């Protein structure tokens, strides 16, 4: 018996969102000081990575909740929980790793990525649909 397309898409979006969440958590908590990519190093690059990561993270969860009964209300919950996730990671960095630091400006950059995803989701959704 073949799974219907809508259900298949929902599973695909959910799995993708979980994978992005796990990747963001890993990259936030792992000791990556040994990784040197010189062409991607410039002033402010760290904050741009935060904006991009939380844009993708939020966008991926928006795809999961968009077909729910009240998608706009669901987006607010995504924004709330993704922000809390970022806050938790910054706290873990500050207090539970000896090689990472939790920073308020990282949390601000995370929030900017979340807001960008919220503002541009409807405009960018058709572009991302072509890939999924």
CSV table of N, CA, C and O in Angstrom, one decimal:
chain,number,residue,atom,x,y,z
A,1,UNK,N,0.9,-1.2,0.0
A,1,UNK,CA,0.0,0.0,0.0
A,1,UNK,C,0.9,1.2,0.0
A,1,UNK,O,1.8,1.4,0.8
A,2,UNK,N,0.6,2.2,-0.9
A,2,UNK,CA,1.4,3.3,-1.0
A,2,UNK,C,0.9,4.5,-0.2
A,2,UNK,O,-0.3,4.7,0.0
A,3,UNK,N,1.8,5.2,0.4
A,3,UNK,CA,1.5,6.3,1.3
A,3,UNK,C,1.1,7.5,0.5
A,3,UNK,O,1.6,7.8,-0.6
A,4,UNK,N,0.0,8.2,0.9
A,4,UNK,CA,-0.4,9.4,0.1
A,4,UNK,C,0.7,10.5,0.1
A,4,UNK,O,1.5,10.5,1.0
A,5,UNK,N,0.6,11.3,-0.9
A,5,UNK,CA,1.6,12.3,-1.1
A,5,UNK,C,1.7,13.3,0.0
A,5,UNK,O,2.8,13.7,0.5
A,6,UNK,N,0.5,13.8,0.5
A,6,UNK,CA,0.5,14.7,1.6
A,6,UNK,C,1.2,14.2,2.9
A,6,UNK,O,2.0,14.8,3.5
A,7,UNK,N,0.9,12.9,3.2
A,7,UNK,CA,1.4,12.3,4.4
A,7,UNK,C,3.0,12.1,4.2
A,7,UNK,O,3.7,12.3,5.1
A,8,UNK,N,3.3,11.7,3.0
A,8,UNK,CA,4.8,11.6,2.7
A,8,UNK,C,5.5,12.9,2.8
A,8,UNK,O,6.6,12.9,3.4
A,9,UNK,N,4.9,14.0,2.4
A,9,UNK,CA,5.6,15.3,2.5
A,9,UNK,C,5.7,15.7,3.9
A,9,UNK,O,6.7,16.3,4.3
A,10,UNK,N,4.6,15.4,4.7
A,10,UNK,CA,4.7,15.8,6.1
A,10,UNK,C,5.8,15.1,6.8
A,10,UNK,O,6.5,15.7,7.7
A,11,UNK,N,6.0,13.8,6.6
A,11,UNK,CA,7.1,13.0,7.2
A,11,UNK,C,8.4,13.5,6.7
A,11,UNK,O,9.4,13.7,7.5
A,12,UNK,N,8.5,13.9,5.4
A,12,UNK,CA,9.8,14.4,4.9
A,12,UNK,C,10.1,15.8,5.6
A,12,UNK,O,11.3,16.0,5.9
A,13,UNK,N,9.2,16.6,5.7
A,13,UNK,CA,9.4,17.9,6.3
A,13,UNK,C,9.8,17.8,7.8
A,13,UNK,O,10.7,18.4,8.3
A,14,UNK,N,9.1,16.8,8.5
A,14,UNK,CA,9.4,16.6,9.9
A,14,UNK,C,10.8,16.1,10.1
A,14,UNK,O,11.5,16.5,10.9
A,15,UNK,N,11.1,15.1,9.3
A,15,UNK,CA,12.5,14.5,9.3
A,15,UNK,C,13.6,15.5,9.0
A,15,UNK,O,14.6,15.6,9.7
A,16,UNK,N,13.3,16.4,8.0
A,16,UNK,CA,14.3,17.4,7.7
A,16,UNK,C,14.4,18.4,8.8
A,16,UNK,O,15.5,18.8,9.2
A,17,UNK,N,13.3,18.8,9.4
A,17,UNK,CA,13.4,19.8,10.6
A,17,UNK,C,14.1,19.2,11.7
A,17,UNK,O,14.9,19.9,12.4
A,18,UNK,N,13.9,17.9,12.0
A,18,UNK,CA,14.6,17.2,13.1
A,18,UNK,C,16.1,17.2,12.8
A,18,UNK,O,17.0,17.4,13.7
A,19,UNK,N,16.5,16.9,11.5
A,19,UNK,CA,17.9,16.9,11.1
A,19,UNK,C,18.5,18.2,11.3
A,19,UNK,O,19.6,18.3,11.8
A,20,UNK,N,17.8,19.3,10.9
A,20,UNK,CA,18.4,20.6,11.0
A,20,UNK,C,18.5,21.0,12.5
A,20,UNK,O,19.6,21.6,12.9
A,21,UNK,N,17.6,20.6,13.3
A,21,UNK,CA,17.6,20.9,14.7
A,21,UNK,C,18.8,20.2,15.3
A,21,UNK,O,19.6,20.8,16.1
A,22,UNK,N,19.0,18.9,15.0
A,22,UNK,CA,20.2,18.2,15.5
A,22,UNK,C,21.5,18.8,15.0
A,22,UNK,O,22.5,18.9,15.8
A,23,UNK,N,21.6,19.2,13.8
A,23,UNK,CA,22.8,19.8,13.3
A,23,UNK,C,23.1,21.1,14.0
A,23,UNK,O,24.2,21.4,14.4
A,24,UNK,N,22.1,22.0,14.2
A,24,UNK,CA,22.3,23.2,14.9
A,24,UNK,C,22.8,23.0,16.3
A,24,UNK,O,23.7,23.6,16.8
A,25,UNK,N,22.2,22.0,17.0
A,25,UNK,CA,22.6,21.6,18.4
A,25,UNK,C,24.0,21.1,18.4
A,25,UNK,O,24.9,21.6,19.2
A,26,UNK,N,24.4,20.3,17.4
A,26,UNK,CA,25.7,19.7,17.4
A,26,UNK,C,26.7,20.9,17.1
A,26,UNK,O,27.8,21.0,17.8
A,27,UNK,N,26.5,21.7,16.1
A,27,UNK,CA,27.4,22.8,15.8
A,27,UNK,C,27.5,23.8,16.9
A,27,UNK,O,28.5,24.5,17.0
A,28,UNK,N,26.5,23.9,17.7
A,28,UNK,CA,26.5,24.9,18.8
A,28,UNK,C,27.3,24.3,20.0
A,28,UNK,O,27.8,25.1,20.8
A,29,UNK,N,27.3,23.0,20.2
A,29,UNK,CA,27.9,22.5,21.4
A,29,UNK,C,29.2,21.7,21.1
A,29,UNK,O,30.0,21.5,22.1
A,30,UNK,N,29.5,21.4,19.9
A,30,UNK,CA,30.8,20.7,19.6
A,30,UNK,C,32.0,21.6,19.7
A,30,UNK,O,31.9,22.8,19.5
A,31,UNK,N,33.1,21.0,20.0
A,31,UNK,CA,34.4,21.7,20.0
A,31,UNK,C,34.9,21.8,18.5
A,31,UNK,O,35.4,20.8,18.1
A,32,UNK,N,34.7,22.9,17.9
A,32,UNK,CA,35.0,23.0,16.5
A,32,UNK,C,36.2,24.0,16.3
A,32,UNK,O,36.5,24.4,15.2
A,33,UNK,N,37.0,24.2,17.3
A,33,UNK,CA,38.1,25.1,17.2
A,33,UNK,C,39.2,24.6,16.3
A,33,UNK,O,40.0,25.3,15.8
A,34,UNK,N,39.2,23.3,16.1
A,34,UNK,CA,40.2,22.7,15.2
A,34,UNK,C,39.9,22.9,13.7
A,34,UNK,O,40.7,22.7,12.8
A,35,UNK,N,38.6,23.3,13.4
A,35,UNK,CA,38.2,23.5,12.0
A,35,UNK,C,38.6,24.9,11.6
A,35,UNK,O,38.0,25.9,12.2
A,36,UNK,N,39.4,25.0,10.7
A,36,UNK,CA,39.8,26.4,10.2
A,36,UNK,C,39.5,26.5,8.7
A,36,UNK,O,39.9,25.7,7.9
A,37,UNK,N,38.6,27.4,8.4
A,37,UNK,CA,38.2,27.7,7.0
A,37,UNK,C,38.5,29.2,6.8
A,37,UNK,O,37.6,30.0,7.1
A,38,UNK,N,39.7,29.5,6.4
A,38,UNK,CA,40.1,30.9,6.3
A,38,UNK,C,39.3,31.8,5.4
A,38,UNK,O,39.1,33.0,5.7
A,39,UNK,N,38.8,31.3,4.3
A,39,UNK,CA,38.1,32.1,3.4
A,39,UNK,C,36.7,32.5,3.9
A,39,UNK,O,36.0,33.4,3.3
A,40,UNK,N,36.2,31.9,5.0
A,40,UNK,CA,35.0,32.2,5.6
A,40,UNK,C,35.1,33.0,6.9
A,40,UNK,O,34.2,33.0,7.7
A,41,UNK,N,36.3,33.5,7.1
A,41,UNK,CA,36.5,34.2,8.3
A,41,UNK,C,36.7,35.7,8.1
A,41,UNK,O,37.6,36.2,7.4
A,42,UNK,N,35.8,36.5,8.6
A,42,UNK,CA,35.8,37.9,8.6
A,42,UNK,C,35.0,38.5,9.7
A,42,UNK,O,34.2,37.7,10.4
A,43,UNK,N,35.2,39.7,10.0
A,43,UNK,CA,34.5,40.4,11.1
A,43,UNK,C,33.0,40.2,11.0
A,43,UNK,O,32.4,40.6,9.9
A,44,UNK,N,32.3,39.7,11.9
A,44,UNK,CA,30.9,39.5,11.9
A,44,UNK,C,30.4,38.2,11.3
A,44,UNK,O,29.2,37.9,11.3
A,45,UNK,N,31.3,37.4,10.8
A,45,UNK,CA,30.9,36.1,10.2
A,45,UNK,C,30.2,35.2,11.2
A,45,UNK,O,29.2,34.5,10.8
A,46,UNK,N,30.7,35.2,12.4
A,46,UNK,CA,30.0,34.3,13.4
A,46,UNK,C,28.5,34.7,13.5
A,46,UNK,O,27.7,33.8,13.6
A,47,UNK,N,28.2,35.9,13.6
A,47,UNK,CA,26.8,36.3,13.8
A,47,UNK,C,26.0,36.0,12.5
A,47,UNK,O,24.8,35.6,12.6
A,48,UNK,N,26.6,36.1,11.3
A,48,UNK,CA,25.9,35.8,10.1
A,48,UNK,C,25.6,34.3,10.1
A,48,UNK,O,24.6,33.9,9.6
A,49,UNK,N,26.5,33.5,10.6
A,49,UNK,CA,26.2,32.0,10.7
A,49,UNK,C,25.0,31.8,11.6
A,49,UNK,O,24.2,30.9,11.3
A,50,UNK,N,25.0,32.5,12.7
A,50,UNK,CA,23.8,32.4,13.6
A,50,UNK,C,22.5,32.8,12.9
A,50,UNK,O,21.5,32.0,13.0
A,51,UNK,N,22.5,33.9,12.2
A,51,UNK,CA,21.3,34.3,11.5
A,51,UNK,C,20.9,33.3,10.5
A,51,UNK,O,19.7,32.9,10.4
A,52,UNK,N,21.9,32.8,9.7
A,52,UNK,CA,21.6,31.8,8.7
A,52,UNK,C,21.0,30.5,9.3
A,52,UNK,O,20.0,29.9,8.8
A,53,UNK,N,21.7,30.0,10.3
A,53,UNK,CA,21.3,28.7,11.0
A,53,UNK,C,19.9,28.8,11.5
A,53,UNK,O,19.1,27.9,11.3
A,54,UNK,N,19.6,29.9,12.2
A,54,UNK,CA,18.2,30.0,12.8
A,54,UNK,C,17.2,30.4,11.8
A,54,UNK,O,16.0,30.1,12.0
A,55,UNK,N,17.5,31.0,10.7
A,55,UNK,CA,16.6,31.2,9.5
A,55,UNK,C,16.2,29.8,9.0
A,55,UNK,O,15.0,29.5,8.9
A,56,UNK,N,17.2,29.0,8.7
A,56,UNK,CA,16.9,27.6,8.2
A,56,UNK,C,16.2,26.8,9.2
A,56,UNK,O,15.2,26.1,8.8
A,57,UNK,N,16.6,26.8,10.4
A,57,UNK,CA,15.9,26.1,11.5
A,57,UNK,C,14.4,26.5,11.6
A,57,UNK,O,13.5,25.6,11.6
A,58,UNK,N,14.2,27.7,11.7
A,58,UNK,CA,12.8,28.2,11.8
A,58,UNK,C,12.0,27.9,10.5
A,58,UNK,O,10.8,27.4,10.6
A,59,UNK,N,12.6,28.1,9.4
A,59,UNK,CA,11.9,27.9,8.1
A,59,UNK,C,11.5,26.4,8.0
A,59,UNK,O,10.4,26.0,7.6
A,60,UNK,N,12.4,25.5,8.4
A,60,UNK,CA,12.2,24.1,8.3
A,60,UNK,C,11.0,23.7,9.2
A,60,UNK,O,10.2,22.8,8.8
A,61,UNK,N,10.9,24.3,10.4
A,61,UNK,CA,9.7,24.0,11.3
A,61,UNK,C,8.5,24.6,10.8
A,61,UNK,O,7.4,24.1,11.0
A,62,UNK,N,8.6,25.8,10.1
A,62,UNK,CA,7.4,26.4,9.5
A,62,UNK,C,6.8,25.4,8.4
A,62,UNK,O,5.6,25.3,8.3
A,63,UNK,N,7.6,24.8,7.7
A,63,UNK,CA,7.2,23.8,6.7
A,63,UNK,C,6.4,22.6,7.3
A,63,UNK,O,5.4,22.1,6.8
A,64,UNK,N,6.8,22.3,8.5
A,64,UNK,CA,6.1,21.2,9.3
A,64,UNK,C,4.7,21.6,9.7
A,64,UNK,O,3.8,20.8,9.6
A,65,UNK,N,4.6,22.8,10.2
A,65,UNK,CA,3.3,23.3,10.8
A,65,UNK,C,2.4,24.0,9.8
A,65,UNK,O,1.3,24.3,10.2
A,66,UNK,N,2.8,24.3,8.6
A,66,UNK,CA,2.1,25.1,7.7
A,66,UNK,C,0.7,24.6,7.3
A,66,UNK,O,-0.2,25.4,7.1
A,67,UNK,N,0.5,23.3,7.3
A,67,UNK,CA,-0.8,22.7,6.9
A,67,UNK,C,-1.7,22.4,8.1
A,67,UNK,O,-2.7,21.7,8.0
A,68,UNK,N,-1.3,22.9,9.3
A,68,UNK,CA,-2.1,22.6,10.5
A,68,UNK,C,-3.4,23.5,10.4
A,68,UNK,O,-3.5,24.4,9.6
A,69,UNK,N,-4.3,23.3,11.4
A,69,UNK,CA,-5.6,24.0,11.4
A,69,UNK,C,-5.4,25.5,11.4
A,69,UNK,O,-6.2,26.3,10.8
A,70,UNK,N,-4.4,26.0,12.1
A,70,UNK,CA,-4.2,27.5,12.2
A,70,UNK,C,-2.7,27.7,12.0
A,70,UNK,O,-2.0,27.9,12.9
A,71,UNK,N,-2.3,27.8,10.7
A,71,UNK,CA,-0.9,27.9,10.4
A,71,UNK,C,-0.2,29.1,11.0
A,71,UNK,O,0.9,29.1,11.4
A,72,UNK,N,-0.9,30.3,11.0
A,72,UNK,CA,-0.3,31.5,11.4
A,72,UNK,C,0.0,31.4,12.9
A,72,UNK,O,1.0,31.8,13.4
A,73,UNK,N,-1.0,30.9,13.7
A,73,UNK,CA,-0.9,30.7,15.1
A,73,UNK,C,0.3,29.7,15.4
A,73,UNK,O,1.1,29.9,16.3
A,74,UNK,N,0.3,28.6,14.6
A,74,UNK,CA,1.4,27.6,14.7
A,74,UNK,C,2.8,28.3,14.5
A,74,UNK,O,3.7,27.9,15.2
A,75,UNK,N,2.9,29.2,13.6
A,75,UNK,CA,4.2,29.9,13.4
A,75,UNK,C,4.6,30.6,14.6
A,75,UNK,O,5.8,30.7,14.9
A,76,UNK,N,3.7,31.2,15.3
A,76,UNK,CA,4.1,31.9,16.6
A,76,UNK,C,4.7,30.9,17.6
A,76,UNK,O,5.6,31.2,18.3
A,77,UNK,N,4.1,29.7,17.6
A,77,UNK,CA,4.6,28.7,18.5
A,77,UNK,C,6.0,28.2,18.1
A,77,UNK,O,6.9,28.0,18.9
A,78,UNK,N,6.2,28.1,16.8
A,78,UNK,CA,7.5,27.8,16.2
A,78,UNK,C,8.5,28.8,16.6
A,78,UNK,O,9.6,28.5,17.1
A,79,UNK,N,8.2,30.1,16.4
A,79,UNK,CA,9.1,31.2,16.8
A,79,UNK,C,9.4,31.1,18.3
A,79,UNK,O,10.6,31.2,18.7
A,80,UNK,N,8.5,30.9,19.1
A,80,UNK,CA,8.7,30.8,20.6
A,80,UNK,C,9.6,29.6,20.9
A,80,UNK,O,10.6,29.8,21.6
A,81,UNK,N,9.4,28.5,20.4
A,81,UNK,CA,10.2,27.3,20.7
A,81,UNK,C,11.6,27.3,20.1
A,81,UNK,O,12.5,26.9,20.7
A,82,UNK,N,11.7,27.9,18.9
A,82,UNK,CA,13.0,28.0,18.3
A,82,UNK,C,13.9,29.0,19.1
A,82,UNK,O,15.1,28.8,19.4
A,83,UNK,N,13.2,30.1,19.6
A,83,UNK,CA,13.9,31.1,20.4
A,83,UNK,C,14.4,30.4,21.7
A,83,UNK,O,15.5,30.6,22.1
A,84,UNK,N,13.5,29.6,22.4
A,84,UNK,CA,13.9,28.9,23.6
A,84,UNK,C,15.0,27.9,23.3
A,84,UNK,O,15.9,27.8,24.2
A,85,UNK,N,15.0,27.2,22.2
A,85,UNK,CA,16.0,26.3,21.8
A,85,UNK,C,17.4,27.0,21.8
A,85,UNK,O,18.4,26.6,22.3
A,86,UNK,N,17.4,28.2,21.1
A,86,UNK,CA,18.6,29.0,21.0
A,86,UNK,C,19.1,29.5,22.4
A,86,UNK,O,20.3,29.4,22.7
A,87,UNK,N,18.1,29.9,23.2
A,87,UNK,CA,18.5,30.3,24.6
A,87,UNK,C,19.1,29.1,25.4
A,87,UNK,O,20.1,29.3,26.0
A,88,UNK,N,18.5,28.0,25.3
A,88,UNK,CA,19.0,26.8,25.9
A,88,UNK,C,20.4,26.5,25.5
A,88,UNK,O,21.3,26.2,26.3
A,89,UNK,N,20.7,26.5,24.2
A,89,UNK,CA,22.0,26.2,23.7
A,89,UNK,C,23.0,27.3,24.2
A,89,UNK,O,24.2,26.9,24.5
A,90,UNK,N,22.6,28.5,24.2
A,90,UNK,CA,23.6,29.5,24.8
A,90,UNK,C,23.9,29.3,26.2
A,90,UNK,O,25.0,29.4,26.7
A,91,UNK,N,22.9,28.9,27.0
A,91,UNK,CA,23.1,28.6,28.4
A,91,UNK,C,24.0,27.3,28.6
A,91,UNK,O,24.9,27.3,29.4
A,92,UNK,N,23.7,26.3,27.7
A,92,UNK,CA,24.6,25.1,27.8
A,92,UNK,C,26.0,25.5,27.4
A,92,UNK,O,27.0,25.0,28.0
A,93,UNK,N,26.2,26.3,26.4
A,93,UNK,CA,27.6,26.8,26.0
A,93,UNK,C,28.3,27.5,27.2
A,93,UNK,O,29.4,27.3,27.5
A,94,UNK,N,27.5,28.4,27.9
A,94,UNK,CA,28.1,29.2,28.9
A,94,UNK,C,28.5,28.4,30.2
A,94,UNK,O,29.5,28.6,30.8
A,95,UNK,N,27.6,27.4,30.5
A,95,UNK,CA,27.8,26.7,31.8
A,95,UNK,C,28.3,25.3,31.7
A,95,UNK,O,28.7,24.7,32.8
A,96,UNK,N,28.2,24.7,30.6
A,96,UNK,CA,28.5,23.2,30.5
A,96,UNK,C,29.5,22.8,29.5
A,96,UNK,O,29.8,21.6,29.3
A,97,UNK,N,30.2,23.8,28.9
A,97,UNK,CA,31.3,23.5,28.0
A,97,UNK,C,32.5,24.4,28.4
A,97,UNK,O,32.3,25.5,28.9
A,98,UNK,N,33.6,23.8,28.3
A,98,UNK,CA,34.8,24.6,28.6
A,98,UNK,C,35.4,25.3,27.4
A,98,UNK,O,36.4,26.0,27.5
A,99,UNK,N,34.8,25.0,26.2
A,99,UNK,CA,35.4,25.5,25.0
A,99,UNK,C,34.5,26.4,24.2
A,99,UNK,O,34.8,26.9,23.1
A,100,UNK,N,33.3,26.6,24.7
A,100,UNK,CA,32.3,27.5,24.0
A,100,UNK,C,31.9,28.5,25.0
A,100,UNK,O,31.9,28.3,26.2
A,101,UNK,N,31.4,29.7,24.5
A,101,UNK,CA,30.9,30.7,25.4
A,101,UNK,C,29.5,31.1,24.9
A,101,UNK,O,29.2,31.2,23.7
A,102,UNK,N,28.6,31.3,25.9
A,102,UNK,CA,27.3,31.8,25.6
A,102,UNK,C,27.3,33.3,25.5
A,102,UNK,O,27.9,33.9,26.3
A,103,UNK,N,26.7,33.8,24.4
A,103,UNK,CA,26.8,35.3,24.2
A,103,UNK,C,25.4,35.8,24.0
A,103,UNK,O,24.6,35.2,23.2
A,104,UNK,N,25.1,37.0,24.5
A,104,UNK,CA,23.9,37.7,24.3
A,104,UNK,C,23.7,38.1,22.8
A,104,UNK,O,22.6,38.0,22.2
A,105,UNK,N,24.8,38.5,22.2
A,105,UNK,CA,24.8,38.9,20.8
A,105,UNK,C,24.5,37.7,19.9
A,105,UNK,O,23.9,37.8,18.8
A,106,UNK,N,24.9,36.5,20.3
A,106,UNK,CA,24.6,35.3,19.5
A,106,UNK,C,23.1,35.0,19.6
A,106,UNK,O,22.4,34.7,18.6
A,107,UNK,N,22.5,35.2,20.8
A,107,UNK,CA,21.0,35.1,20.9
A,107,UNK,C,20.3,36.1,20.1
A,107,UNK,O,19.3,35.8,19.5
A,108,UNK,N,20.8,37.3,20.0
A,108,UNK,CA,20.3,38.4,19.2
A,108,UNK,C,20.3,38.0,17.7
A,108,UNK,O,19.4,38.2,16.9
A,109,UNK,N,21.5,37.5,17.3
A,109,UNK,CA,21.6,37.0,15.9
A,109,UNK,C,20.7,35.9,15.6
A,109,UNK,O,20.1,35.8,14.5
A,110,UNK,N,20.5,34.9,16.5
A,110,UNK,CA,19.5,33.9,16.4
A,110,UNK,C,18.1,34.4,16.1
A,110,UNK,O,17.4,34.0,15.3
A,111,UNK,N,17.8,35.4,16.9
A,111,UNK,CA,16.5,36.1,16.9
A,111,UNK,C,16.3,36.8,15.5
A,111,UNK,O,15.2,36.7,15.0
A,112,UNK,N,17.3,37.4,15.0
A,112,UNK,CA,17.2,38.0,13.7
A,112,UNK,C,16.9,36.9,12.6
A,112,UNK,O,16.0,37.2,11.7
A,113,UNK,N,17.6,35.8,12.7
A,113,UNK,CA,17.3,34.7,11.7
A,113,UNK,C,15.8,34.2,11.9
A,113,UNK,O,15.2,34.0,10.8
A,114,UNK,N,15.3,34.1,13.1
A,114,UNK,CA,14.0,33.7,13.3
A,114,UNK,C,13.0,34.7,12.7
A,114,UNK,O,12.0,34.3,12.0
A,115,UNK,N,13.2,36.0,13.0
A,115,UNK,CA,12.3,37.0,12.4
A,115,UNK,C,12.4,37.0,10.9
A,115,UNK,O,11.3,37.2,10.3
A,116,UNK,N,13.5,36.9,10.3
A,116,UNK,CA,13.6,36.8,8.8
A,116,UNK,C,12.8,35.7,8.3
A,116,UNK,O,12.1,35.8,7.3
A,117,UNK,N,12.9,34.5,8.9
A,117,UNK,CA,12.1,33.4,8.5
A,117,UNK,C,10.6,33.7,8.6
A,117,UNK,O,9.8,33.3,7.7
A,118,UNK,N,10.2,34.3,9.7
A,118,UNK,CA,8.8,34.6,9.9
A,118,UNK,C,8.3,35.6,8.8
A,118,UNK,O,7.3,35.4,8.2
A,119,UNK,N,9.1,36.6,8.5
A,119,UNK,CA,8.7,37.6,7.5
A,119,UNK,C,8.7,37.1,6.1
A,119,UNK,O,7.9,37.6,5.3
A,120,UNK,N,9.7,36.2,5.8
A,120,UNK,CA,9.8,35.9,4.4
A,120,UNK,C,9.3,34.5,4.0
A,120,UNK,O,9.5,34.0,2.9
A,121,UNK,N,8.8,33.8,5.0
A,121,UNK,CA,8.3,32.4,4.7
A,121,UNK,C,7.4,32.3,3.5
A,121,UNK,O,7.6,31.5,2.6
A,122,UNK,N,6.3,33.1,3.5
A,122,UNK,CA,5.3,33.0,2.4
A,122,UNK,C,5.9,33.3,1.1
A,122,UNK,O,5.5,32.7,0.1
A,123,UNK,N,6.9,34.2,1.0
A,123,UNK,CA,7.5,34.6,-0.3
A,123,UNK,C,8.5,33.5,-0.7
A,123,UNK,O,8.6,33.3,-1.9
A,124,UNK,N,9.2,32.9,0.2
A,124,UNK,CA,10.2,31.9,-0.2
A,124,UNK,C,9.7,30.5,-0.3
A,124,UNK,O,10.3,29.6,-0.9
A,125,UNK,N,8.5,30.2,0.2
A,125,UNK,CA,8.0,28.8,0.3
A,125,UNK,C,7.9,28.2,-1.1
A,125,UNK,O,8.3,27.0,-1.3
A,126,UNK,N,7.4,28.9,-2.1
A,126,UNK,CA,7.4,28.2,-3.5
A,126,UNK,C,8.8,27.9,-4.0
A,126,UNK,O,8.9,26.8,-4.6
A,127,UNK,N,9.8,28.6,-3.7
A,127,UNK,CA,11.1,28.3,-4.1
A,127,UNK,C,11.6,27.0,-3.5
A,127,UNK,O,12.2,26.2,-4.1
A,128,UNK,N,11.4,26.9,-2.2
A,128,UNK,CA,11.8,25.7,-1.5
A,128,UNK,C,11.0,24.5,-1.8
A,128,UNK,O,11.5,23.4,-1.8
A,129,UNK,N,9.7,24.7,-2.2
A,129,UNK,CA,8.9,23.6,-2.6
A,129,UNK,C,9.4,22.8,-3.8
A,129,UNK,O,9.2,21.6,-4.0
A,130,UNK,N,10.1,23.5,-4.7
A,130,UNK,CA,10.7,22.9,-5.9
A,130,UNK,C,11.7,21.9,-5.5
A,130,UNK,O,12.0,20.9,-6.2
A,131,UNK,N,12.4,22.1,-4.4
A,131,UNK,CA,13.5,21.1,-3.9
A,131,UNK,C,12.9,20.0,-3.2
A,131,UNK,O,13.6,19.0,-3.0
A,132,UNK,N,11.8,20.1,-2.5
A,132,UNK,CA,11.2,19.1,-1.7
A,132,UNK,C,10.1,18.4,-2.4
A,132,UNK,O,9.0,18.4,-2.2
